[in-house]
PDB file of C-alpha atoms in Angstrom:
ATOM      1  CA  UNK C   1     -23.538  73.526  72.412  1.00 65.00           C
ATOM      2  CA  UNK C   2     -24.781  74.323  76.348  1.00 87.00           C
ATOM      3  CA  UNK C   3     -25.978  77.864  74.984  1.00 85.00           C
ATOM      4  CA  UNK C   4     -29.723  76.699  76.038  1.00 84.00           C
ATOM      5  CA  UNK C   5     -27.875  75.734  79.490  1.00 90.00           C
ATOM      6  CA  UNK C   6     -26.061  79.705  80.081  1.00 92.00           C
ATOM      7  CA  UNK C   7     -29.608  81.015  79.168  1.00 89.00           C
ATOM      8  CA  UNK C   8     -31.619  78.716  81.905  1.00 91.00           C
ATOM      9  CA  UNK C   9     -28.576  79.612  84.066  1.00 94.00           C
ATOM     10  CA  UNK C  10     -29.204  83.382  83.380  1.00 94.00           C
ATOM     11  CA  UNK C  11     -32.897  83.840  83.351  1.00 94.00           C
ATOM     12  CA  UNK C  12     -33.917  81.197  86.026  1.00 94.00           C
ATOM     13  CA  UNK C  13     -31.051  80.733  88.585  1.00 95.00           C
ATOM     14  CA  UNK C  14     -29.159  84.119  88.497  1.00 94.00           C
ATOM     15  CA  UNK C  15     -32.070  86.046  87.492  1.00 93.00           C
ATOM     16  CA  UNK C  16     -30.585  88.744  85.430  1.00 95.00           C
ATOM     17  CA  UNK C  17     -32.138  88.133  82.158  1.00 94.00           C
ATOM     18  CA  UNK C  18     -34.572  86.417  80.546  1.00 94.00           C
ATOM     19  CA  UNK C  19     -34.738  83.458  78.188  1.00 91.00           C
ATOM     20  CA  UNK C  20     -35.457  84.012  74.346  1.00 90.00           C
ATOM     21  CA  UNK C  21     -37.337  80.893  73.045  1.00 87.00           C
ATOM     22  CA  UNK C  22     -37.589  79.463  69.747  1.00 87.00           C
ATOM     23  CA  UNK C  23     -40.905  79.059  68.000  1.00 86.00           C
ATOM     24  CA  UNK C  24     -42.590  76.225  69.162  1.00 80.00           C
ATOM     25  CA  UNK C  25     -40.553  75.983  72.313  1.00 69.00           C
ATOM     26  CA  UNK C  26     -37.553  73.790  71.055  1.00 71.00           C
ATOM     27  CA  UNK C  27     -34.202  74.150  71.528  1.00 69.00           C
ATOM     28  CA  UNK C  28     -33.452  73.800  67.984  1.00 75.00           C
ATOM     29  CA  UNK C  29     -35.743  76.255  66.575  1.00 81.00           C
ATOM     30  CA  UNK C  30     -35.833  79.866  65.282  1.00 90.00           C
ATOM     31  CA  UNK C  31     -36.404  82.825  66.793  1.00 92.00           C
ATOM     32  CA  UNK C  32     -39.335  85.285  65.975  1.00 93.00           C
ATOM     33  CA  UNK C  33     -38.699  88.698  65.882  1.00 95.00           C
ATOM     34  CA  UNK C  34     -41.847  89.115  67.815  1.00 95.00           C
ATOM     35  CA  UNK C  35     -40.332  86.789  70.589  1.00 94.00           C
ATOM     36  CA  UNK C  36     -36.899  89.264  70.268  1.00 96.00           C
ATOM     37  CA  UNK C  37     -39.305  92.586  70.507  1.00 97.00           C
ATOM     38  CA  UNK C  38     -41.377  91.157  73.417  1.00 95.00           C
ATOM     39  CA  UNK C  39     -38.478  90.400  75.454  1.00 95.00           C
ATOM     40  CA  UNK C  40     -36.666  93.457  74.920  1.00 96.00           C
ATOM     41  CA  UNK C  41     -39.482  95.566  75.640  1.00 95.00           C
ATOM     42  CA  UNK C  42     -40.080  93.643  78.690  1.00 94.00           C
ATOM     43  CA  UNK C  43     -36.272  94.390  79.563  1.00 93.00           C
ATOM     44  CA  UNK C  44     -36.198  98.145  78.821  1.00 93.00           C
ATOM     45  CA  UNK C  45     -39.789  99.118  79.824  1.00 92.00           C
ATOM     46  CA  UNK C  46     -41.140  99.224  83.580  1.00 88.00           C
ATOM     47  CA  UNK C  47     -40.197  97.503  86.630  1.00 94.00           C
ATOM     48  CA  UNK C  48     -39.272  93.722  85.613  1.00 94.00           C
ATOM     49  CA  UNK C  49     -36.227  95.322  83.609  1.00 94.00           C
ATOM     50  CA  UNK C  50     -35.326  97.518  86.394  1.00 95.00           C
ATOM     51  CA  UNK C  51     -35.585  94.447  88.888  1.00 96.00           C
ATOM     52  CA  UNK C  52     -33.384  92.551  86.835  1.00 95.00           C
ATOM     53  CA  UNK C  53     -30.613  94.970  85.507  1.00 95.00           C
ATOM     54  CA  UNK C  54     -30.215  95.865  89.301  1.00 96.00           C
ATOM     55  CA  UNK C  55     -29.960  92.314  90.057  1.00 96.00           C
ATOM     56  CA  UNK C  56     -27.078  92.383  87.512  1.00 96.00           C
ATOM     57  CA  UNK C  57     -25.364  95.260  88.810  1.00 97.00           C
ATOM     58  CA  UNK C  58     -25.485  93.376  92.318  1.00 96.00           C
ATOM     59  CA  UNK C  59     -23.899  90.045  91.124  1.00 96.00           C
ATOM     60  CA  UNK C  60     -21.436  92.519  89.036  1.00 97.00           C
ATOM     61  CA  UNK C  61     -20.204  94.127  92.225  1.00 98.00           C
ATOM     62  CA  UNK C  62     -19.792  90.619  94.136  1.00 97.00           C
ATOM     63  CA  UNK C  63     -17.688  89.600  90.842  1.00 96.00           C
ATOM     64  CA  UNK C  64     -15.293  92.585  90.900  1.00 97.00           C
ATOM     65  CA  UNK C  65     -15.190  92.345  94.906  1.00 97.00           C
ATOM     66  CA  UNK C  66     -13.895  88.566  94.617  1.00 97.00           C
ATOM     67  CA  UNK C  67     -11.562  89.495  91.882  1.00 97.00           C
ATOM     68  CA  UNK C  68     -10.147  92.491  93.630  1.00 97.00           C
ATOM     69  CA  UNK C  69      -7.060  91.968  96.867  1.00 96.00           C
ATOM     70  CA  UNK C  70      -8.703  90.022  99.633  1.00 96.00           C
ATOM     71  CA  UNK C  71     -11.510  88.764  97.344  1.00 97.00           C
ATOM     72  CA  UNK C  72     -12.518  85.084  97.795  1.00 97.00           C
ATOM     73  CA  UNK C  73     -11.238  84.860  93.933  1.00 97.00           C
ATOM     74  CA  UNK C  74      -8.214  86.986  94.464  1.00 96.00           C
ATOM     75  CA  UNK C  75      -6.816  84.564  97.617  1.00 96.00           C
ATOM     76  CA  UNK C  76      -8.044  81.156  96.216  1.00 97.00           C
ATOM     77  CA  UNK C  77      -6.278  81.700  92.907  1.00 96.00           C
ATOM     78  CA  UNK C  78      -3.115  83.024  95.331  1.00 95.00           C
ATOM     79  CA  UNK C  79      -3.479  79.773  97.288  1.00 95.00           C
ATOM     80  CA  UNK C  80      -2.955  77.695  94.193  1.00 96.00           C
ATOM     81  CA  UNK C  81       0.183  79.452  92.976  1.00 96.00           C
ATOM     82  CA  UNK C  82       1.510  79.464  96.502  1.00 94.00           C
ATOM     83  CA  UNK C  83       1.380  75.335  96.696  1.00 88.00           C
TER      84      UNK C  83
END
């Protein structure tokens, strides 16, 4: 139900991918396989993929760090079990 919410979330707030839109823009619509080729050459081929799969590996780093002893994660989730 909030897919078309993760993918705004994804492509225009995070940054690390980019959105897939149905044929004449709606929500509710299909997608072309033109659309699906277009975006994954634009992923795999020259600098905007690059740009955003190291964006990805950044946010993936700050995800394991928080999750890891010490992390903002690790101690917030320790502070709850603690009280």
């Amino acid at each position: 139900a909030e897919q078309h919410v993760n993918a705004r979330f994804v492509a225009e707030i995070a940054g690390v991918g980019l959105r897939v839109m149905p044929e004449g823009g709606s929500v509710r619509g299909f997608v072309t396989a033109e659309e699906i080729e277009m975006k994954v050459r634009r992923l795999m081929i020259g600098d905007e993929g690059a740009a955003l799969r190291r964006k990805a590996a950044e946010l993936g780093k700050i995800a394991r760090d928080a999750v890891t002893e010490g992390g903002s994660s690790f101690e917030a989730l320790k502070l709850f079990v603690s009280e």
